[in-house]
């Protein structure tokens, strides 16, 4: 049994009265695609934020390569090679695609200017253009504010940003929600390609065909708990719907 | 390559997309009109100098206000902080009882420190305590002005060292008033930092999406605090320059400075929702009220028209910003 590259144990998180995480656990191994599914409000985004360092859990543990860690900020998670496509995309709409891609990780200008805070804009632009075309993400105008783009185009930029930097795990919180058929297929293809480079992917999606098409395993959340984990090749869409809607007991609840 | 070429924007669309262009256009239009109507008086050395000095004083406040507004904040305290800083500066300089060369330097340091301290208070309350900038700076405005009045008994202090007045207040280098030179250098530095450095980029990122900036690793609280400190520093500097200009404090003369600075920044194309704005736009925005005021007097119209005109242009600017936001967030 290999050690998961990222796992969570008994995560609890409440927002006031609302118990969003009620002892959730989660595991992902190197180079696999795990689909994280569950009904609206099951806690998928909350778990994603906790494992991305955005939210601190009330209790529970997070392990990276079997070692206990705690994420005080998104930077901590990032330093472990974890990147995230947030459900709200988390783009700065008034900045352009290049600035969004590099936000927080700008390339400094060479020499003294760089130390004064000046940036190497042309290098970032060239690298970004290269990344976008390698990832097949269409950016209508590389200098225009992202606000001018369609929902699907923005999603493409957010996906490209996460994939460009991820070393260990990419969380994708409904990355295809605003995408058409062709663009969705492109994202699924990207997920496979990323997986083949040894980076693991957590895909959150409400689309069962997408989940079945791309994932190696499926983890089902309900009421802030993991109710089941399946190997994708052994299940059907109906099994998953059953698990999400409550035909199964949460893990630990039975026996 | 995967990049579609954008459709060629029609001229009107381009103009709408670039508020700085519109404001520069309007400024040039106004200047041309006054130049045609009263070339001699409008272009006289003294009128040009007066306009430049007026604009320069406002520009210094507007530099800091641009940063604040780009983060989607607001700083109502600048005028009061200006007054407070000039008061403590004079008091300190008088207390030395000396007219040595270091006294004006001490006065400058005190004024800047005072401004920075008020900015720090604003910043900490806004970034750490998560209070709204409007209320925080409204409160510090009252406190700073009240304290300045308490310190002086409400009567303006004289006793500003002559050397400051001579070298800065009425000084000129190559025919250009020193205050104007200071403001130019200050604005250029402010613009370069805003538009070309990481600090400036993060300022826009915070104004666009605070959450997103934080998730991307921007140190949100620290950055916001620094932005308000910059605004305070600007007010401190402006306070010192008013001392040099009038050789006394001007306690009751700055009650509208905050709104004038905000007006300039918004006229310059900045959005009160944050994320949008530029230093060159602000520079144009600073000149419009000044040029209108002086030009209207020269052509013999009541200068009150300036207030009417500025108000209407301001409304137009805000409406335009609203329109742009609607048309893009589909
Ligand atoms: N910041 C918050 N404050 C209060 N309640 C919250 C907050 N974030 C999440 N919740 C609540 O926690 C629960 C889990 O939310 P979460 O967003 O994780 O669900 P989800 O599985 O991602 O749902 P969806 O499929 O709709 O995206 C919901 O009931 C939600 O209302
Ligand atoms: Mg969600």
Coordinates of C-alpha atoms and ligand atoms in Angstrom, one line a residue:
Chain A
X1 CA 0.0 0.0 0.0
X2 CA 1.5 3.3 -1.1
X3 CA 1.3 6.4 1.1
X4 CA -1.1 9.0 -0.3
X5 CA 0.5 12.1 -1.5
X6 CA -2.2 14.1 0.1
X7 CA -4.8 13.0 2.7
X8 CA -7.2 14.4 5.2
X9 CA -8.5 12.8 8.3
X10 CA -11.7 13.6 10.3
X11 CA -11.9 17.2 9.1
X12 CA -14.5 19.3 11.0
X13 CA -15.5 22.8 10.0
X14 CA -18.5 24.8 11.1
X15 CA -19.8 28.2 9.9
X16 CA -21.7 29.3 12.9
X17 CA -24.5 26.8 13.2
X18 CA -23.8 25.2 9.9
X19 CA -21.6 22.1 10.2
X20 CA -20.2 22.0 6.7
X21 CA -17.5 19.4 7.4
X22 CA -18.5 16.6 9.8
X23 CA -15.4 14.3 10.0
X24 CA -14.6 14.2 6.4
X25 CA -11.6 12.2 5.2
X26 CA -10.0 12.1 1.8
X27 CA -7.0 10.5 0.0
X28 CA -5.3 10.9 -3.3
X29 CA -2.3 9.0 -4.6
X30 CA 0.4 10.0 -7.0
X31 CA -0.7 10.3 -10.6
X32 CA -4.3 9.5 -10.1
X33 CA -7.5 11.4 -10.9
X34 CA -10.0 11.4 -8.1
X35 CA -13.5 12.7 -8.7
X36 CA -15.1 14.3 -5.7
X37 CA -18.8 14.3 -6.0
X38 CA -21.8 15.1 -3.8
X39 CA -25.0 17.1 -3.8
X40 CA -25.1 20.8 -3.6
X41 CA -24.0 21.8 -0.1
X42 CA -22.3 18.4 0.5
X43 CA -19.1 20.3 1.4
X44 CA -16.9 19.7 -1.7
X45 CA -15.8 23.4 -2.0
X46 CA -15.3 23.6 1.7
X47 CA -13.0 20.6 1.7
X48 CA -11.2 22.0 -1.3
X49 CA -10.6 25.3 0.4
X50 CA -9.3 23.5 3.6
X51 CA -6.9 21.5 1.5
X52 CA -5.8 24.6 -0.4
X53 CA -5.0 26.6 2.8
X54 CA -7.8 29.1 2.3
X55 CA -9.9 27.9 5.3
X56 CA -8.5 26.5 8.5
X57 CA -10.3 23.4 9.7
X58 CA -11.8 23.4 13.3
X59 CA -10.2 20.0 13.8
X60 CA -8.7 17.1 11.9
X61 CA -5.4 16.4 10.2
X62 CA -3.8 16.9 6.8
X63 CA -0.9 14.7 5.6
X64 CA 1.4 15.3 2.8
X65 CA 3.4 12.2 1.9
X66 CA 2.3 10.8 5.2
X67 CA 3.7 13.7 7.2
X68 CA 1.4 15.9 9.3
X69 CA 1.2 19.4 7.9
X70 CA -0.9 22.5 8.7
X71 CA -1.7 25.1 6.1
X72 CA -1.8 28.6 7.6
X73 CA -2.4 30.2 4.2
X74 CA -2.8 29.4 0.6
X75 CA 1.0 30.0 0.2
X76 CA 1.6 27.0 2.5
X77 CA -0.5 24.7 0.4
X78 CA 1.2 26.1 -2.7
X79 CA 4.6 25.4 -1.3
X80 CA 3.6 21.8 -1.2
X81 CA 2.8 21.8 -4.9
X82 CA -1.0 22.1 -4.4
X83 CA -2.9 24.4 -6.8
X84 CA -6.6 25.1 -7.1
X85 CA -9.2 26.2 -9.6
X86 CA -11.7 27.7 -7.3
X87 CA -15.4 27.4 -8.0
X88 CA -15.6 31.3 -8.2
X89 CA -12.3 31.2 -10.3
X90 CA -10.6 33.7 -8.1
X91 CA -9.4 35.9 -11.0
X92 CA -8.6 39.5 -10.7
X93 CA -11.0 40.7 -13.4
X94 CA -9.3 44.1 -14.0
X95 CA -6.0 42.5 -14.7
X96 CA -5.1 40.8 -18.0
X97 CA -4.5 37.1 -18.5
X98 CA -0.8 37.2 -18.1
X99 CA -1.0 39.2 -14.8
X100 CA -3.6 36.6 -13.5
X101 CA -1.4 33.7 -14.5
X102 CA 1.6 35.2 -12.6
X103 CA -0.2 36.9 -9.7
X104 CA 1.9 36.3 -6.6
X105 CA 4.7 34.7 -8.6
X106 CA 5.8 37.5 -11.0
X107 CA 9.1 37.3 -12.7
X108 CA 11.3 40.2 -11.5
X109 CA 13.1 42.3 -13.9
X110 CA 16.8 41.5 -14.1
X111 CA 19.3 43.2 -11.7
X112 CA 18.7 46.2 -9.5
X113 CA 15.4 47.1 -11.1
X114 CA 14.1 43.7 -10.1
X115 CA 15.1 44.3 -6.5
X116 CA 13.2 47.6 -6.7
X117 CA 10.0 45.7 -7.6
X118 CA 10.0 46.1 -11.3
X119 CA 8.7 43.2 -13.4
X120 CA 9.9 41.5 -16.5
X121 CA 6.6 41.9 -18.4
X122 CA 7.8 40.7 -21.7
X123 CA 9.2 37.4 -20.4
X124 CA 6.0 36.8 -18.4
X125 CA 3.9 37.5 -21.6
X126 CA 6.0 35.1 -23.7
X127 CA 5.9 32.4 -21.1
X128 CA 2.2 32.8 -20.6
X129 CA 1.5 32.7 -24.3
X130 CA 3.5 29.5 -24.6
X131 CA 1.6 28.0 -21.7
X132 CA -1.8 29.0 -23.1
X133 CA -1.1 27.5 -26.4
X134 CA 0.5 24.3 -24.9
X135 CA -2.6 23.9 -22.8
X136 CA -4.9 24.7 -25.7
X137 CA -6.6 27.6 -23.8
X138 CA -7.9 30.3 -26.0
X139 CA -7.2 33.9 -24.9
X140 CA -8.9 36.4 -27.2
X141 CA -6.6 39.3 -26.3
X142 CA -3.6 38.8 -24.1
X143 CA -3.4 42.5 -23.1
X144 CA -7.1 42.9 -22.3
X145 CA -8.6 42.8 -18.8
X146 CA -10.1 39.4 -18.1
X147 CA -13.4 41.1 -17.3
X148 CA -14.0 41.4 -21.1
X149 CA -13.9 37.6 -21.5
X150 CA -16.7 35.2 -21.5
X151 CA -17.3 32.8 -18.6
X152 CA -15.8 29.9 -20.5
X153 CA -12.7 31.9 -21.4
X154 CA -12.2 33.0 -17.8
X155 CA -12.5 29.4 -16.7
X156 CA -9.8 28.5 -19.2
X157 CA -7.5 31.0 -17.7
X158 CA -8.1 29.8 -14.2
X159 CA -7.5 26.2 -15.3
X160 CA -4.3 27.2 -17.1
X161 CA -3.1 29.0 -14.0
X162 CA -3.5 26.0 -11.8
X163 CA -2.0 23.5 -14.2
X164 CA 0.9 25.7 -15.0
X165 CA 2.1 25.8 -11.4
X166 CA 1.0 22.5 -9.9
X167 CA 3.7 20.0 -8.8
X168 CA 1.7 17.6 -6.7
X169 CA -2.1 18.0 -6.8
X170 CA -4.6 20.2 -8.7
X171 CA -8.0 20.8 -7.2
X172 CA -10.5 21.7 -9.9
X173 CA -13.8 22.8 -8.4
X174 CA -16.3 22.4 -11.3
X175 CA -13.8 23.5 -13.9
X176 CA -16.2 22.7 -16.8
X177 CA -19.4 24.3 -15.4
X178 CA -19.3 27.2 -17.9
X179 CA -17.8 25.3 -20.8
X180 CA -19.3 24.1 -24.0
X181 CA -18.9 20.6 -25.3
X182 CA -15.6 21.1 -27.1
X183 CA -14.0 23.1 -24.3
X184 CA -15.1 20.5 -21.8
X185 CA -13.5 17.8 -23.8
X186 CA -10.3 19.9 -23.9
X187 CA -10.3 20.2 -20.1
X188 CA -10.9 16.5 -19.6
X189 CA -8.0 15.8 -22.1
X190 CA -5.9 18.3 -20.1
X191 CA -6.6 16.4 -16.9
X192 CA -5.4 13.2 -18.5
X193 CA -2.3 14.9 -19.7
X194 CA -1.5 16.4 -16.4
X195 CA -2.1 13.1 -14.7
X196 CA 0.4 11.5 -17.1
X197 CA 3.1 13.9 -15.9
X198 CA 2.6 12.5 -12.4
X199 CA 0.5 15.3 -11.0
X200 CA -2.7 14.2 -9.3
X201 CA -6.0 15.8 -10.0
X202 CA -9.1 16.2 -7.8
X203 CA -12.0 16.8 -10.1
X204 CA -15.2 18.2 -8.6
X205 CA -18.1 17.9 -11.0
X206 CA -21.8 17.3 -11.2
X207 CA -21.5 15.7 -14.6
X208 CA -21.5 11.9 -14.2
X209 CA -20.4 11.2 -17.7
X210 CA -17.3 13.4 -17.2
X211 CA -16.6 11.8 -13.9
X212 CA -16.8 8.3 -15.3
X213 CA -14.8 9.3 -18.4
X214 CA -11.7 10.8 -16.7
X215 CA -11.4 9.6 -13.1
X216 CA -9.5 6.6 -11.6
X217 CA -11.5 6.7 -8.4
X218 CA -14.6 8.5 -7.1
X219 CA -15.1 9.8 -3.6
X220 CA -18.6 10.7 -2.6
X221 CA -19.3 13.3 0.1
X222 CA -22.6 13.7 1.9
X223 CA -23.4 16.1 4.7
X224 CA -19.7 16.9 5.2
X225 CA -18.6 13.3 5.3
X226 CA -17.1 10.7 3.0
X227 CA -19.7 8.1 2.3
X228 CA -17.9 6.0 -0.2
X229 CA -14.9 5.6 -2.5
X230 CA -15.1 3.6 -5.6
X231 CA -12.8 2.4 -8.4
X232 CA -14.3 4.1 -11.4
X233 CA -14.0 1.0 -13.7
X234 CA -16.3 -1.0 -11.3
X235 CA -19.3 1.3 -11.1
X236 CA -22.1 2.9 -12.9
X237 CA -23.7 6.3 -12.9
X238 CA -26.6 4.9 -10.9
X239 CA -24.3 3.7 -8.1
X240 CA -22.9 7.2 -7.8
X241 CA -26.3 8.9 -7.7
X242 CA -27.4 6.4 -5.1
X243 CA -24.4 7.2 -2.9
X244 CA -24.9 10.9 -3.3
X245 CA -28.6 10.9 -2.4
X246 CA -28.4 8.7 0.6
X247 CA -29.0 5.1 -0.4
X248 CA -25.7 4.4 1.5
X249 CA -24.8 5.0 5.1
X250 CA -21.8 7.3 5.8
X251 CA -18.5 5.5 6.5
X252 CA -18.1 4.7 10.1
X253 CA -21.8 4.9 10.7
X254 CA -22.5 1.3 9.9
X255 CA -21.0 -1.5 12.0
Chain B
X1 CA -1.2 29.8 -32.0
X2 CA -4.5 30.0 -30.3
X3 CA -5.1 33.7 -30.1
X4 CA -8.0 35.1 -31.9
X5 CA -7.4 38.6 -33.1
X6 CA -9.8 41.0 -31.4
X7 CA -12.3 42.7 -33.7
X8 CA -11.1 46.2 -34.5
X9 CA -12.8 48.4 -31.9
X10 CA -14.8 51.3 -33.3
X11 CA -13.5 54.7 -32.3
X12 CA -16.3 55.4 -29.8
X13 CA -15.8 52.1 -28.1
X14 CA -12.1 52.8 -27.8
X15 CA -12.8 56.1 -26.2
X16 CA -15.3 54.6 -23.8
X17 CA -12.8 52.0 -22.8
X18 CA -10.1 54.5 -22.1
X19 CA -11.4 57.1 -19.6
X20 CA -8.0 58.7 -19.4
X21 CA -8.2 59.5 -23.1
X22 CA -11.6 61.2 -22.6
X23 CA -10.4 63.3 -19.6
X24 CA -7.3 64.4 -21.5
X25 CA -9.4 65.3 -24.4
X26 CA -11.7 67.3 -22.3
X27 CA -8.8 69.1 -20.6
X28 CA -7.3 70.0 -23.9
X29 CA -10.6 71.2 -25.2
X30 CA -11.2 73.4 -22.2
X31 CA -7.7 74.9 -22.5
X32 CA -8.1 75.5 -26.2
X33 CA -11.4 77.3 -25.5
X34 CA -9.9 79.6 -22.9
X35 CA -6.9 80.2 -25.1
X36 CA -9.1 81.4 -27.9
X37 CA -11.3 83.5 -25.7
X38 CA -8.6 85.2 -23.7
X39 CA -5.1 84.2 -24.9
X40 CA -3.2 87.0 -23.2
X41 CA -4.6 86.6 -19.7
X42 CA -4.9 82.9 -19.7
X43 CA -1.4 82.3 -21.0
X44 CA 0.3 84.9 -18.8
X45 CA 3.2 83.7 -16.8
X46 CA 1.4 84.5 -13.5
X47 CA -1.8 82.7 -14.4
X48 CA 0.1 79.6 -15.6
X49 CA 2.2 79.6 -12.4
X50 CA -0.9 80.0 -10.2
X51 CA -2.7 77.2 -12.0
X52 CA 0.3 74.9 -11.7
X53 CA 0.8 75.6 -8.0
X54 CA -2.9 75.0 -7.3
X55 CA -2.9 71.8 -9.2
X56 CA 0.4 70.7 -7.7
X57 CA -0.9 71.0 -4.1
X58 CA -3.9 68.9 -5.1
X59 CA -1.8 66.4 -7.0
X60 CA 0.2 65.5 -4.0
X61 CA -3.0 64.5 -2.1
X62 CA -4.3 62.8 -5.3
X63 CA -1.3 60.6 -5.7
X64 CA -2.1 58.8 -2.4
X65 CA -5.8 58.9 -3.1
X66 CA -5.2 57.1 -6.4
X67 CA -3.7 54.2 -4.6
X68 CA -6.4 54.1 -2.0
X69 CA -9.2 54.3 -4.6
X70 CA -7.6 51.6 -6.8
X71 CA -7.8 49.2 -3.8
X72 CA -11.6 50.2 -3.7
X73 CA -11.0 52.2 -0.5
X74 CA -11.5 55.9 0.2
X75 CA -9.6 58.3 2.4
X76 CA -11.7 61.2 3.8
X77 CA -9.0 62.2 6.3
X78 CA -6.4 63.7 4.0
X79 CA -7.4 67.3 4.5
X80 CA -7.5 67.0 8.3
X81 CA -4.3 65.1 8.4
X82 CA -2.7 67.8 6.3
X83 CA -3.8 70.4 8.8
X84 CA -2.7 68.3 11.8
X85 CA 0.7 67.6 10.3
X86 CA 1.3 71.2 9.5
X87 CA 0.3 72.2 13.0
X88 CA 2.7 69.8 14.8
X89 CA 5.4 70.7 12.3
X90 CA 5.2 74.4 13.2
X91 CA 4.9 73.7 16.9
X92 CA 8.0 71.5 16.7
X93 CA 10.0 74.0 14.7
X94 CA 9.0 76.9 17.0
X95 CA 9.9 74.8 20.0
X96 CA 13.5 74.5 18.9
X97 CA 13.8 78.2 19.3
X98 CA 16.5 78.1 16.6
X99 CA 16.8 79.1 13.0
X100 CA 19.5 76.7 12.2
X101 CA 19.5 74.9 8.8
X102 CA 18.3 71.6 10.3
X103 CA 15.1 73.1 11.7
X104 CA 13.2 73.0 8.4
X105 CA 14.4 69.5 7.9
X106 CA 13.1 68.5 11.3
X107 CA 9.8 70.2 10.4
X108 CA 9.6 68.1 7.2
X109 CA 10.3 64.9 9.1
X110 CA 7.7 65.7 11.8
X111 CA 5.1 66.5 9.1
X112 CA 5.8 63.3 7.2
X113 CA 5.8 61.2 10.4
X114 CA 2.6 62.7 11.5
X115 CA 1.0 61.9 8.1
X116 CA 2.3 58.4 8.1
X117 CA 1.1 57.8 11.7
X118 CA -2.4 58.8 10.8
X119 CA -2.2 56.6 7.7
X120 CA -1.1 53.7 9.9
X121 CA -4.0 54.2 12.2
X122 CA -6.4 54.3 9.2
X123 CA -4.7 51.2 7.7
X124 CA -4.8 49.1 10.8
X125 CA -8.4 49.9 11.5
X126 CA -9.4 49.1 7.9
X127 CA -7.1 46.1 7.2
X128 CA -7.0 44.4 10.6
X129 CA -10.3 45.4 12.2
X130 CA -12.1 45.1 8.9
X131 CA -13.9 48.4 9.3
X132 CA -15.1 50.2 6.2
X133 CA -12.7 52.9 4.9
X134 CA -15.5 55.5 4.7
X135 CA -16.3 55.3 8.4
X136 CA -12.7 54.9 9.6
X137 CA -11.4 57.9 7.7
X138 CA -14.5 60.0 8.5
X139 CA -13.7 59.3 12.2
X140 CA -9.9 60.0 11.9
X141 CA -10.8 63.1 9.9
X142 CA -12.7 64.5 12.9
X143 CA -10.2 63.4 15.4
X144 CA -7.2 64.9 13.5
X145 CA -8.9 68.2 12.8
X146 CA -10.2 68.5 16.4
X147 CA -6.8 67.8 17.8
X148 CA -5.2 70.4 15.5
X149 CA -7.7 72.9 16.7
X150 CA -7.1 72.0 20.4
X151 CA -3.3 72.3 19.9
X152 CA -3.7 75.8 18.4
X153 CA -6.8 77.1 20.2
X154 CA -8.2 77.4 16.7
X155 CA -6.0 80.2 15.7
X156 CA -3.5 79.8 12.9
X157 CA 0.1 79.6 13.9
X158 CA 2.8 81.7 12.3
X159 CA 6.5 81.4 12.9
X160 CA 7.3 79.2 9.9
X161 CA 11.1 79.6 9.3
X162 CA 11.7 82.2 6.6
X163 CA 14.1 79.8 4.8
X164 CA 11.2 77.4 4.0
X165 CA 9.1 80.1 2.6
X166 CA 11.9 81.5 0.5
X167 CA 13.3 78.3 -0.8
X168 CA 10.1 76.3 -1.3
X169 CA 7.1 78.5 -0.9
X170 CA 8.0 81.2 -3.4
X171 CA 11.2 79.6 -4.7
X172 CA 11.7 78.9 -8.4
X173 CA 14.1 76.9 -10.4
X174 CA 14.5 77.9 -14.0
X175 CA 11.3 79.9 -13.7
X176 CA 9.3 76.9 -12.4
X177 CA 8.0 77.1 -8.9
X178 CA 9.7 74.6 -6.5
X179 CA 6.3 73.3 -5.3
X180 CA 5.5 72.4 -8.9
X181 CA 8.8 70.6 -9.3
X182 CA 8.3 68.7 -6.1
X183 CA 4.8 67.7 -7.1
X184 CA 6.0 66.6 -10.6
X185 CA 8.7 64.4 -9.2
X186 CA 6.3 63.0 -6.6
X187 CA 3.7 62.2 -9.2
X188 CA 6.2 60.5 -11.5
X189 CA 7.5 58.3 -8.7
X190 CA 3.9 57.5 -7.6
X191 CA 3.0 56.7 -11.2
X192 CA 6.0 54.5 -11.9
X193 CA 5.4 52.5 -8.7
X194 CA 1.7 52.1 -9.5
X195 CA 2.1 51.1 -13.1
X196 CA 5.4 49.3 -13.3
X197 CA 6.1 47.5 -10.0
X198 CA 4.8 44.5 -8.2
X199 CA 3.5 46.8 -5.4
X200 CA 1.3 48.6 -8.0
X201 CA 0.1 45.3 -9.5
X202 CA -1.0 44.0 -6.2
X203 CA -2.8 47.3 -5.5
X204 CA -4.9 46.6 -8.6
X205 CA -5.3 43.0 -7.8
X206 CA -6.7 43.8 -4.3
X207 CA -9.1 46.3 -5.8
X208 CA -10.3 43.7 -8.4
X209 CA -10.7 40.8 -6.1
X210 CA -9.6 40.9 -2.6
X211 CA -10.2 37.2 -2.0
X212 CA -8.5 36.2 -5.2
X213 CA -5.4 38.4 -4.4
X214 CA -5.2 36.8 -0.9
X215 CA -5.4 33.3 -2.4
X216 CA -2.7 34.2 -4.9
X217 CA -0.4 35.1 -2.0
X218 CA -0.8 38.8 -1.8
X219 CA -0.3 39.9 1.8
X220 CA -3.6 41.7 1.9
X221 CA -3.4 43.4 5.3
X222 CA 0.1 44.6 5.0
X223 CA -0.5 45.9 1.6
X224 CA -3.7 47.8 2.6
X225 CA -1.9 49.3 5.6
X226 CA 1.0 50.5 3.4
X227 CA -1.5 52.1 0.9
X228 CA -3.1 54.1 3.7
X229 CA 0.3 55.1 5.0
X230 CA 1.2 56.3 1.6
X231 CA -2.0 58.5 1.6
X232 CA -1.1 59.8 5.0
X233 CA 2.5 60.6 3.9
X234 CA 1.1 62.5 0.9
X235 CA -1.1 64.5 3.3
X236 CA 2.0 65.1 5.6
X237 CA 4.0 66.4 2.6
X238 CA 1.1 68.6 1.5
X239 CA 0.9 70.0 5.0
X240 CA 4.5 71.0 5.0
X241 CA 4.2 72.6 1.5
X242 CA 1.2 74.7 2.6
X243 CA 3.3 76.0 5.5
X244 CA 5.9 77.0 3.0
X245 CA 3.4 78.6 0.7
X246 CA 1.4 80.6 3.3
X247 CA 4.1 80.9 6.0
X248 CA 1.4 79.9 8.5
X249 CA -1.0 77.1 9.2
X250 CA -4.3 77.2 7.3
X251 CA -6.5 75.3 9.7
X252 CA -9.9 76.1 8.2
X253 CA -8.8 76.0 4.6
X254 CA -8.8 72.3 3.9
X255 CA -12.3 71.1 4.7
X256 CA -12.9 70.3 1.0
X257 CA -9.5 68.9 0.1
X258 CA -10.6 65.3 0.6
X259 CA -13.5 65.6 -1.8
X260 CA -11.4 67.6 -4.3
X261 CA -8.8 64.9 -4.3
X262 CA -11.4 62.2 -4.7
X263 CA -13.0 64.2 -7.5
X264 CA -9.6 64.4 -9.3
X265 CA -9.0 60.7 -9.1
X266 CA -12.5 59.8 -10.3
X267 CA -12.4 62.4 -13.1
X268 CA -9.1 60.7 -14.1
X269 CA -11.0 57.5 -14.8
X270 CA -10.5 55.6 -11.5
X271 CA -13.4 53.5 -10.4
X272 CA -14.7 53.7 -6.8
X273 CA -15.3 50.0 -7.1
X274 CA -11.6 49.5 -7.3
X275 CA -9.2 47.8 -9.7
X276 CA -9.2 50.7 -12.2
X277 CA -7.4 54.0 -12.3
X278 CA -4.2 55.5 -13.4
X279 CA -1.8 58.2 -12.3
X280 CA -1.8 60.1 -15.6
X281 CA -5.6 60.1 -15.5
X282 CA -5.4 61.6 -12.0
X283 CA -3.0 64.2 -13.2
X284 CA -5.5 65.3 -15.9
X285 CA -8.3 65.1 -13.3
X286 CA -6.4 67.5 -11.0
X287 CA -6.1 70.1 -13.7
X288 CA -9.7 70.3 -14.8
X289 CA -11.2 72.1 -11.8
X290 CA -8.1 74.3 -11.6
X291 CA -8.2 75.3 -15.3
X292 CA -11.9 75.8 -15.2
X293 CA -11.8 78.0 -12.1
X294 CA -9.1 80.3 -13.5
X295 CA -10.4 80.4 -17.0
X296 CA -14.0 81.3 -16.0
X297 CA -12.8 84.2 -14.0
X298 CA -10.6 85.4 -16.8
X299 CA -13.4 85.3 -19.3
X300 CA -15.6 87.1 -16.8
X301 CA -18.0 84.4 -15.8
X302 CA -18.7 83.8 -12.1
X303 CA -16.3 81.2 -10.9
X304 CA -19.2 79.4 -9.3
X305 CA -19.7 77.9 -12.7
X306 CA -16.6 75.9 -12.1
X307 CA -18.3 74.0 -9.2
X308 CA -21.3 73.4 -11.4
X309 CA -19.2 72.2 -14.3
X310 CA -17.0 69.9 -12.2
X311 CA -20.0 68.4 -10.5
X312 CA -21.5 67.6 -13.9
X313 CA -18.3 66.2 -15.3
X314 CA -17.9 64.1 -12.2
X315 CA -21.4 62.6 -12.6
X316 CA -20.6 61.9 -16.2
X317 CA -17.4 60.1 -15.2
X318 CA -19.3 57.9 -12.6
X319 CA -22.0 57.1 -15.1
X320 CA -19.5 56.1 -17.7
X321 CA -17.7 53.8 -15.2
X322 CA -21.1 52.2 -14.3
X323 CA -21.9 51.7 -18.0
X324 CA -18.5 50.1 -18.7
X325 CA -18.9 47.7 -15.7
X326 CA -22.4 46.7 -16.9
X327 CA -21.3 46.2 -20.5
X328 CA -18.5 43.8 -19.6
X329 CA -19.8 41.7 -16.7
X330 CA -22.2 39.7 -18.9
Ligands
LIG1 N1 -18.4 31.0 4.2 C1 -19.4 30.3 4.6 N2 -20.3 30.7 5.5 C2 -21.4 30.0 5.9 N3 -21.7 28.9 5.4 C3 -20.9 28.3 4.4 C4 -19.8 29.0 4.0 N4 -19.2 28.2 3.0 C5 -19.9 27.1 2.9 N5 -21.0 27.2 3.7 C6 -22.0 26.1 3.9 O1 -21.4 24.9 4.0 C7 -22.1 23.9 3.2 C8 -21.1 23.3 2.3 O2 -20.9 24.2 1.2 P1 -19.9 23.9 0.0 O3 -19.8 25.1 -0.8 O4 -18.7 23.2 0.5 O5 -20.8 22.8 -0.8 P2 -20.5 22.2 -2.2 O6 -20.5 20.7 -2.0 O7 -19.3 22.8 -2.8 O8 -21.8 22.6 -3.1 P3 -22.0 23.0 -4.6 O9 -22.2 21.7 -5.4 O10 -23.3 23.7 -4.6 O11 -20.8 23.8 -5.0 C9 -23.3 24.6 2.6 O12 -24.4 24.3 3.3 C10 -22.9 26.0 2.6 O13 -24.1 26.8 2.8
LIG2 MG1 -19.0 23.9 -4.4

